[in-house]
CSV table of C-alpha atoms and ligand atoms in Angstrom, one decimal:
chain,number,residue,atom,x,y,z
A,1,MET,CA,-33.3,-41.3,91.4
A,2,GLY,CA,-35.2,-39.7,88.4
A,3,ARG,CA,-33.0,-38.9,85.4
A,4,ILE,CA,-34.4,-40.2,82.2
A,5,GLU,CA,-32.4,-39.7,78.9
A,6,LEU,CA,-33.8,-40.2,75.3
A,7,LYS,CA,-31.1,-41.1,72.6
A,8,GLY,CA,-32.5,-40.9,69.3
A,9,VAL,CA,-36.1,-41.7,70.1
A,10,GLN,CA,-38.5,-41.8,66.8
A,11,LYS,CA,-42.4,-42.6,66.9
A,12,GLU,CA,-44.2,-43.6,63.7
A,13,PHE,CA,-47.9,-44.5,63.6
A,14,GLY,CA,-48.2,-46.4,60.4
A,15,SER,CA,-46.5,-44.0,57.6
A,16,VAL,CA,-47.0,-41.1,59.9
A,17,HIS,CA,-43.7,-39.6,61.3
A,18,VAL,CA,-44.9,-38.1,64.9
A,19,ILE,CA,-41.2,-38.0,66.2
A,20,PRO,CA,-38.3,-37.8,63.9
A,21,PRO,CA,-35.1,-38.7,65.8
A,22,LEU,CA,-34.9,-36.7,68.6
A,23,ASP,CA,-32.5,-36.3,71.7
A,24,LEU,CA,-33.4,-35.1,75.3
A,25,GLY,CA,-31.9,-35.2,78.9
A,26,ILE,CA,-33.9,-34.9,82.1
A,27,GLU,CA,-32.2,-34.0,84.8
A,28,ASN,CA,-33.1,-35.6,88.5
A,29,GLY,CA,-35.5,-33.8,90.5
A,30,GLU,CA,-35.9,-31.3,87.5
A,31,PHE,CA,-39.6,-30.0,86.5
A,32,VAL,CA,-39.5,-30.1,82.8
A,33,VAL,CA,-42.6,-28.7,80.8
A,34,PHE,CA,-43.0,-30.0,77.1
A,35,VAL,CA,-45.2,-27.1,75.2
A,36,GLY,CA,-46.1,-26.8,72.1
A,37,PRO,CA,-49.4,-26.3,69.7
A,38,SER,CA,-51.9,-29.3,69.7
A,39,GLY,CA,-50.7,-32.2,67.4
A,40,CYS,CA,-47.2,-31.4,68.0
A,41,GLY,CA,-46.5,-34.8,69.4
A,42,LYS,CA,-46.4,-33.8,73.3
A,43,SER,CA,-48.7,-37.0,74.3
A,44,THR,CA,-46.8,-39.4,72.2
A,45,LEU,CA,-43.7,-38.5,73.6
A,46,LEU,CA,-44.9,-38.4,77.3
A,47,ARG,CA,-46.3,-41.9,76.5
A,48,LEU,CA,-43.3,-43.3,74.9
A,49,ILE,CA,-41.5,-42.4,78.1
A,50,ALA,CA,-44.1,-43.8,80.2
A,51,GLY,CA,-44.0,-47.1,78.1
A,52,LEU,CA,-47.5,-47.1,77.4
A,53,GLU,CA,-46.1,-46.7,73.3
A,54,ASP,CA,-43.5,-48.4,71.9
A,55,VAL,CA,-40.5,-46.4,70.4
A,56,THR,CA,-40.0,-46.8,66.7
A,57,ALA,CA,-36.6,-46.6,67.2
A,58,GLY,CA,-34.1,-45.4,69.7
A,59,VAL,CA,-33.3,-45.8,73.5
A,60,ILE,CA,-34.9,-44.5,76.7
A,61,GLU,CA,-32.7,-44.8,79.6
A,62,ILE,CA,-34.2,-44.3,83.3
A,63,ASP,CA,-31.6,-43.6,86.0
A,64,GLY,CA,-28.7,-45.2,83.6
A,65,LYS,CA,-30.8,-48.2,82.8
A,66,ASP,CA,-32.1,-49.3,79.6
A,67,ALA,CA,-36.0,-49.0,79.8
A,68,THR,CA,-36.5,-49.0,76.6
A,69,ASP,CA,-38.4,-52.7,76.4
A,70,LEU,CA,-39.6,-52.6,80.0
A,71,SER,CA,-43.4,-52.5,80.6
A,72,PRO,CA,-45.2,-49.4,82.1
A,73,GLY,CA,-45.2,-50.6,85.8
A,74,LYS,CA,-41.6,-51.9,85.3
A,75,ARG,CA,-40.2,-48.3,85.1
A,76,GLY,CA,-40.9,-46.7,88.1
A,77,LEU,CA,-43.3,-43.8,87.0
A,78,ALA,CA,-46.3,-42.4,87.6
A,79,MET,CA,-48.6,-40.8,85.1
A,80,VAL,CA,-51.4,-38.2,85.8
A,81,PHE,CA,-54.2,-37.7,83.1
A,82,GLN,CA,-56.3,-34.8,82.2
A,83,SER,CA,-59.5,-36.9,82.9
A,84,TYR,CA,-58.5,-37.9,86.3
A,85,ALA,CA,-60.8,-41.6,86.3
A,86,LEU,CA,-61.6,-41.9,90.1
A,87,TYR,CA,-63.6,-45.2,91.0
A,88,PRO,CA,-67.1,-43.4,91.6
A,89,HIS,CA,-68.1,-46.5,94.6
A,90,LEU,CA,-64.8,-45.6,96.3
A,91,THR,CA,-63.7,-43.4,98.8
A,92,VAL,CA,-60.8,-41.1,98.5
A,93,ALA,CA,-58.6,-43.0,100.6
A,94,GLN,CA,-59.5,-46.4,98.4
A,95,ASN,CA,-59.0,-44.2,95.4
A,96,ILE,CA,-55.5,-43.5,96.7
A,97,ALA,CA,-54.6,-46.7,98.2
A,98,PHE,CA,-55.9,-48.4,94.4
A,99,PRO,CA,-52.3,-48.8,93.0
A,100,MET,CA,-50.7,-50.0,96.1
A,101,ARG,CA,-53.4,-52.8,96.4
A,102,MET,CA,-53.0,-53.9,93.2
A,103,ALA,CA,-49.0,-53.9,94.0
A,104,GLY,CA,-49.7,-56.6,97.0
A,105,LEU,CA,-48.2,-53.5,99.7
A,106,SER,CA,-49.0,-54.3,103.6
A,107,ARG,CA,-51.9,-52.6,105.2
A,108,ASP,CA,-49.6,-50.8,107.4
A,109,GLU,CA,-47.7,-49.4,104.4
A,110,GLN,CA,-50.8,-48.4,102.7
A,111,ALA,CA,-51.9,-46.5,105.6
A,112,ARG,CA,-48.4,-44.8,105.8
A,113,ARG,CA,-48.3,-43.6,102.5
A,114,ILE,CA,-52.1,-42.4,102.0
A,115,ASP,CA,-51.6,-40.3,105.2
A,116,ASN,CA,-48.8,-39.0,104.1
A,117,ALA,CA,-50.2,-38.2,100.5
A,118,ALA,CA,-53.3,-36.7,102.0
A,119,GLU,CA,-51.4,-34.4,104.2
A,120,VAL,CA,-49.2,-33.5,101.5
A,121,LEU,CA,-52.2,-32.7,99.1
A,122,ASN,CA,-54.6,-31.2,101.8
A,123,LEU,CA,-56.9,-34.4,101.6
A,124,THR,CA,-56.7,-35.4,105.4
A,125,ASP,CA,-60.4,-33.9,106.0
A,126,TYR,CA,-61.7,-35.8,102.8
A,127,LEU,CA,-60.4,-39.5,102.9
A,128,GLY,CA,-64.0,-40.8,103.4
A,129,ARG,CA,-65.3,-39.3,101.1
A,130,ARG,CA,-66.6,-40.3,97.5
A,131,PRO,CA,-65.1,-38.6,94.5
A,132,LYS,CA,-68.9,-37.1,93.7
A,133,GLU,CA,-68.5,-35.2,96.7
A,134,LEU,CA,-65.3,-33.5,96.2
A,135,SER,CA,-65.0,-30.1,93.7
A,136,GLY,CA,-62.6,-30.8,90.6
A,137,GLY,CA,-59.6,-29.5,92.3
A,138,GLN,CA,-60.2,-31.9,95.1
A,139,ARG,CA,-60.6,-34.6,92.6
A,140,GLN,CA,-57.5,-33.7,90.8
A,141,ARG,CA,-55.6,-34.0,93.9
A,142,VAL,CA,-57.0,-37.4,94.3
A,143,ALA,CA,-55.5,-38.2,91.3
A,144,ILE,CA,-52.2,-37.2,91.8
A,145,GLY,CA,-52.3,-38.5,95.2
A,146,ARG,CA,-52.8,-42.1,93.7
A,147,ALA,CA,-49.5,-41.3,91.8
A,148,ILE,CA,-47.7,-39.7,95.1
A,149,VAL,CA,-48.3,-43.0,96.8
A,150,ARG,CA,-46.5,-45.0,94.1
A,151,GLU,CA,-43.2,-43.1,95.3
A,152,PRO,CA,-42.2,-42.9,91.6
A,153,ALA,CA,-38.7,-42.0,90.3
A,154,ALA,CA,-40.6,-39.3,87.9
A,155,PHE,CA,-44.4,-37.9,88.1
A,156,LEU,CA,-46.0,-37.6,84.6
A,157,PHE,CA,-48.6,-35.4,83.9
A,158,ASP,CA,-50.3,-34.9,80.7
A,159,GLU,CA,-52.2,-31.7,80.5
A,160,PRO,CA,-53.6,-32.1,84.2
A,161,LEU,CA,-55.4,-29.2,84.6
A,162,SER,CA,-57.1,-29.1,81.0
A,163,ASN,CA,-60.8,-30.0,82.3
A,164,LEU,CA,-60.6,-27.5,85.5
A,165,ASP,CA,-61.9,-23.5,85.2
A,166,ALA,CA,-59.4,-20.8,84.8
A,167,ALA,CA,-59.6,-19.8,88.4
A,168,LEU,CA,-58.8,-23.6,89.7
A,169,ARG,CA,-56.1,-23.9,87.2
A,170,VAL,CA,-54.0,-21.0,88.4
A,171,GLY,CA,-54.9,-22.5,92.1
A,172,MET,CA,-53.4,-26.2,91.1
A,173,ARG,CA,-50.8,-24.8,89.1
A,174,GLN,CA,-49.3,-23.6,92.3
A,175,GLU,CA,-50.3,-26.4,94.2
A,176,ILE,CA,-48.1,-28.8,91.7
A,177,THR,CA,-45.2,-26.1,91.5
A,178,GLU,CA,-45.5,-26.5,95.9
A,179,LEU,CA,-45.7,-30.1,95.5
A,180,HIS,CA,-42.4,-30.1,93.5
A,181,LYS,CA,-40.7,-28.1,95.7
A,182,ARG,CA,-41.5,-30.5,98.7
A,183,LEU,CA,-41.3,-33.9,97.0
A,184,GLU,CA,-38.2,-32.7,95.1
A,185,THR,CA,-39.1,-35.4,92.3
A,186,THR,CA,-38.5,-35.2,88.5
A,187,MET,CA,-41.5,-34.2,86.9
A,188,ILE,CA,-42.7,-34.0,83.3
A,189,TYR,CA,-45.5,-31.8,82.8
A,190,VAL,CA,-47.3,-31.6,78.9
A,191,THR,CA,-49.3,-28.6,78.4
A,192,HIS,CA,-50.3,-26.6,75.0
A,193,ASP,CA,-50.6,-23.3,77.4
A,194,GLN,CA,-47.3,-21.5,77.5
A,195,VAL,CA,-48.3,-19.8,80.8
A,196,GLU,CA,-48.4,-23.1,82.7
A,197,ALA,CA,-45.0,-24.0,80.8
A,198,MET,CA,-43.8,-20.2,81.9
A,199,THR,CA,-45.1,-20.3,85.6
A,200,MET,CA,-44.4,-24.0,86.7
A,201,ALA,CA,-41.0,-25.0,84.4
A,202,ASP,CA,-37.5,-25.1,85.7
A,203,LYS,CA,-36.6,-26.3,81.8
A,204,ILE,CA,-38.9,-25.7,79.1
A,205,VAL,CA,-39.0,-27.7,75.8
A,206,VAL,CA,-40.6,-26.2,72.9
A,207,LEU,CA,-42.2,-28.7,70.6
A,208,ASN,CA,-43.1,-28.0,66.6
A,209,ALA,CA,-44.2,-31.1,64.5
A,210,GLY,CA,-42.3,-33.5,66.6
A,211,VAL,CA,-39.0,-31.6,66.8
A,212,ILE,CA,-37.5,-29.5,69.7
A,213,GLU,CA,-37.3,-26.0,68.7
A,214,GLN,CA,-35.9,-24.8,71.7
A,215,ILE,CA,-34.9,-26.0,75.5
A,216,GLY,CA,-34.1,-23.6,77.9
A,217,SER,CA,-35.3,-21.7,81.4
A,218,PRO,CA,-38.4,-19.9,81.0
A,219,LEU,CA,-36.5,-16.6,80.8
A,220,GLU,CA,-34.0,-17.5,78.3
A,221,LEU,CA,-37.2,-18.8,76.1
A,222,TYR,CA,-38.7,-15.3,76.9
A,223,ASP,CA,-35.8,-13.0,76.1
A,224,THR,CA,-33.6,-15.3,73.3
A,225,PRO,CA,-35.9,-17.0,71.4
A,226,CYS,CA,-33.8,-18.9,68.9
A,227,ASN,CA,-36.5,-18.7,66.0
A,228,LEU,CA,-39.5,-17.1,65.0
A,229,PHE,CA,-41.5,-20.1,65.9
A,230,VAL,CA,-40.3,-19.8,69.8
A,231,ALA,CA,-40.5,-16.2,69.7
A,232,SER,CA,-44.5,-16.2,68.5
A,233,PHE,CA,-45.1,-19.2,71.1
A,234,ILE,CA,-43.9,-18.0,73.9
A,235,GLY,CA,-45.4,-14.5,75.7
A,236,SER,CA,-48.7,-13.3,75.8
A,237,PRO,CA,-49.9,-10.7,74.1
A,238,LYS,CA,-47.6,-12.2,71.2
A,239,MET,CA,-44.4,-10.5,70.6
A,240,ASN,CA,-44.9,-8.3,67.5
A,241,ILE,CA,-43.2,-9.7,64.0
A,242,ILE,CA,-42.4,-7.2,61.5
A,243,SER,CA,-40.9,-7.8,57.8
A,244,GLY,CA,-39.7,-5.9,55.1
A,245,ILE,CA,-38.1,-2.1,55.0
A,246,GLN,CA,-38.5,-1.7,58.8
A,247,ALA,CA,-36.9,-5.0,59.3
A,248,ASP,CA,-34.5,-4.2,56.4
A,249,LYS,CA,-32.8,-0.9,58.4
A,250,TYR,CA,-31.6,-3.6,61.2
A,251,GLY,CA,-30.1,-6.2,58.8
A,252,ALA,CA,-33.0,-8.7,59.3
A,253,ALA,CA,-35.3,-10.6,57.1
A,254,SER,CA,-38.1,-9.9,60.2
A,255,ILE,CA,-37.7,-8.3,63.2
A,256,GLY,CA,-39.5,-9.2,66.8
A,257,ILE,CA,-40.4,-6.7,69.4
A,258,ARG,CA,-42.8,-7.4,72.5
A,259,PRO,CA,-45.3,-5.3,73.4
A,260,GLU,CA,-43.6,-3.9,76.7
A,261,HIS,CA,-41.0,-2.8,74.6
A,262,LEU,CA,-42.4,-0.5,72.2
A,263,THR,CA,-43.1,2.8,73.5
A,264,ILE,CA,-45.9,4.7,72.7
A,265,SER,CA,-46.2,8.6,72.5
A,266,THR,CA,-48.6,11.3,70.8
A,267,ASP,CA,-45.8,13.9,70.0
A,268,SER,CA,-43.1,11.8,68.4
A,269,GLY,CA,-41.1,8.6,67.7
A,270,GLU,CA,-39.9,6.1,65.0
A,271,TRP,CA,-42.9,4.9,63.7
A,272,LYS,CA,-46.4,6.8,62.8
A,273,GLY,CA,-49.5,4.9,63.3
A,274,THR,CA,-52.8,5.0,64.1
A,275,ALA,CA,-54.7,3.8,67.6
A,276,GLY,CA,-57.0,1.1,67.2
A,277,ILE,CA,-58.7,-0.8,70.2
A,278,SER,CA,-57.7,-0.4,73.7
A,279,GLU,CA,-58.1,-3.4,76.1
A,280,HIS,CA,-58.0,-2.3,79.6
A,281,LEU,CA,-57.0,-4.6,82.1
A,282,GLY,CA,-56.7,-2.3,84.8
A,283,SER,CA,-53.1,-3.0,85.8
A,284,ASP,CA,-51.9,-2.7,81.8
A,285,THR,CA,-53.6,-1.3,78.7
A,286,PHE,CA,-52.9,-3.1,75.3
A,287,VAL,CA,-53.0,-0.8,72.4
A,288,ARG,CA,-53.6,-2.3,68.9
A,289,VAL,CA,-51.5,0.2,66.5
A,290,THR,CA,-51.8,0.3,62.8
A,291,VAL,CA,-48.3,1.5,61.0
A,292,ASN,CA,-48.6,2.6,57.7
A,293,GLY,CA,-46.0,-0.1,55.6
A,294,ILE,CA,-46.2,-2.5,58.7
A,295,GLU,CA,-48.4,-5.2,57.5
A,296,ASP,CA,-49.9,-6.8,61.0
A,297,THR,CA,-51.3,-4.6,63.6
A,298,LEU,CA,-48.9,-4.0,66.6
A,299,THR,CA,-49.9,-4.4,70.1
A,300,ILE,CA,-48.2,-2.2,72.6
A,301,ARG,CA,-48.6,-2.4,76.4
A,302,ALA,CA,-49.3,1.2,77.9
A,303,PRO,CA,-50.0,2.0,81.7
A,304,GLY,CA,-53.2,1.1,82.9
A,305,LYS,CA,-54.6,5.0,83.0
A,306,PHE,CA,-53.6,5.0,79.3
A,307,ARG,CA,-56.5,6.2,77.1
A,308,LEU,CA,-56.7,6.9,73.4
A,309,ALA,CA,-59.6,7.1,71.4
A,310,ILE,CA,-59.6,4.8,68.1
A,311,GLY,CA,-58.3,6.8,65.3
A,312,ASP,CA,-55.8,8.9,67.3
A,313,THR,CA,-52.2,9.5,65.4
A,314,VAL,CA,-49.6,7.8,67.7
A,315,TYR,CA,-45.6,7.6,67.6
A,316,LEU,CA,-44.1,4.0,68.2
A,317,SER,CA,-40.5,3.8,69.5
A,318,PRO,CA,-39.2,0.4,70.0
A,319,GLU,CA,-36.3,-0.3,72.5
A,320,LEU,CA,-33.6,-1.4,70.5
A,321,GLU,CA,-31.8,-3.2,73.2
A,322,ASN,CA,-35.0,-5.6,73.3
A,323,LEU,CA,-35.3,-5.9,69.6
A,324,HIS,CA,-35.1,-9.6,68.4
A,325,LYS,CA,-33.6,-10.1,64.5
A,326,PHE,CA,-34.4,-12.9,62.6
A,327,ASP,CA,-33.0,-14.4,59.3
A,328,LYS,CA,-34.7,-15.8,56.0
A,329,SER,CA,-35.2,-19.0,57.6
A,330,GLY,CA,-36.6,-17.7,60.7
A,331,GLU,CA,-33.4,-18.2,62.9
A,332,ARG,CA,-32.4,-15.7,65.1
A,333,ILE,CA,-29.7,-13.4,64.3
A,334,THR,CA,-27.0,-12.7,67.5
B,1,ADP,P1,-50.1,-33.0,71.3
B,1,ADP,O1,-50.3,-34.1,72.3
B,1,ADP,O2,-49.2,-32.8,71.3
B,1,ADP,O3,-51.7,-32.9,70.9
B,1,ADP,P2,-50.1,-35.8,70.3
B,1,ADP,O4,-49.0,-36.6,70.9
B,1,ADP,O5,-51.4,-36.3,70.9
B,1,ADP,O6,-50.3,-34.5,70.1
B,1,ADP,O7,-50.2,-36.5,68.7
B,1,ADP,C1,-49.2,-35.9,67.7
B,1,ADP,C2,-49.5,-36.3,66.4
B,1,ADP,O8,-49.7,-38.1,66.1
B,1,ADP,C3,-51.2,-36.3,65.4
B,1,ADP,O9,-50.7,-36.1,64.8
B,1,ADP,C4,-51.9,-37.3,66.4
B,1,ADP,O10,-52.7,-37.6,65.4
B,1,ADP,C5,-50.8,-38.7,65.7
B,1,ADP,N1,-51.2,-39.7,66.5
B,1,ADP,C6,-51.4,-39.6,68.1
B,1,ADP,N2,-51.4,-41.1,68.4
B,1,ADP,C7,-51.7,-41.8,67.0
B,1,ADP,C8,-52.2,-43.4,66.7
B,1,ADP,N3,-52.3,-44.3,68.0
B,1,ADP,N4,-52.4,-43.7,65.9
B,1,ADP,C9,-52.0,-42.7,64.8
B,1,ADP,N5,-52.0,-41.6,64.9
B,1,ADP,C10,-51.5,-40.8,66.0
B,2,MG,MG1,-52.0,-34.5,73.9
């Protein structure tokens, strides 16, 4: 249960073509993240899968059956949104029970599923509280609880953590990952945040203007991005992209090198440059360096204790085995 297949799925809003024909297979039990910049069509794609939007063309299959024209309620999927819209006058237990009451489940079955969801989500002690007596993270867990009790074939999350502060986001990220390990249910998770994608996904789908740029595991995308878009989108700080004569030397229109794959020295190296601002994170120092003949400032990862003054002369050398080469159209040269 929980295999989803999109075949030639398209979506137009009036004359705006948001999703050109798109094919995608999601395996049972996979944690798939749709990631891409704001407006690239992530929510639209998720809403098409959920049945909240009609496809303009194409077929959506759930567990081998054509679900293209099924109403959302009949697809057996549960969606969790960014705004978790709990009923303020209902308790946690009543909020979680809500979809089961609508579906007419017996009181015993409702109680069993509420207890189960509360235990999985660490909400057992909060079942009698109302939403205003909960923290943001707890409210988000109640919203997830409401999805769990439906025992869906797949969970669909649309940027569920965007309303939470940074520390809470990290915690909830881990909770959702653990929840997936425990439930082993298919999860599709939409985010614009590549860190969430990297830390949570089995499989990342990188979207750009409705088009799938690349599908792969987090490390596949990090180590072998198939084009400049993916190379620049995945990783923080970003991969350094260099074009011009430095790229010519390597037989490429542009080359990419991640901050941790440039060595920095005050004595010698391939490219002579001038140190700019250093960002001291404690564990690492990110140094900005301008190199003669390279248009963009480069970012280099150095050890935490590394100290340079602005204006110091430095030398950079790229690790050749970690150099990415791209052609004129931005595609990876292998
Ligand atoms: P994302 O979730 O990646 O930020 P969306 O899927 O929300 O992107 O939107 C993709 C594109 O489709 C955007 O350009 C958006 O303006 C457009 N769009 C989304 N919903 C509608 C709608 N109901 N009517 C017209 N355009 C829409
Ligand atoms: Mg969205």
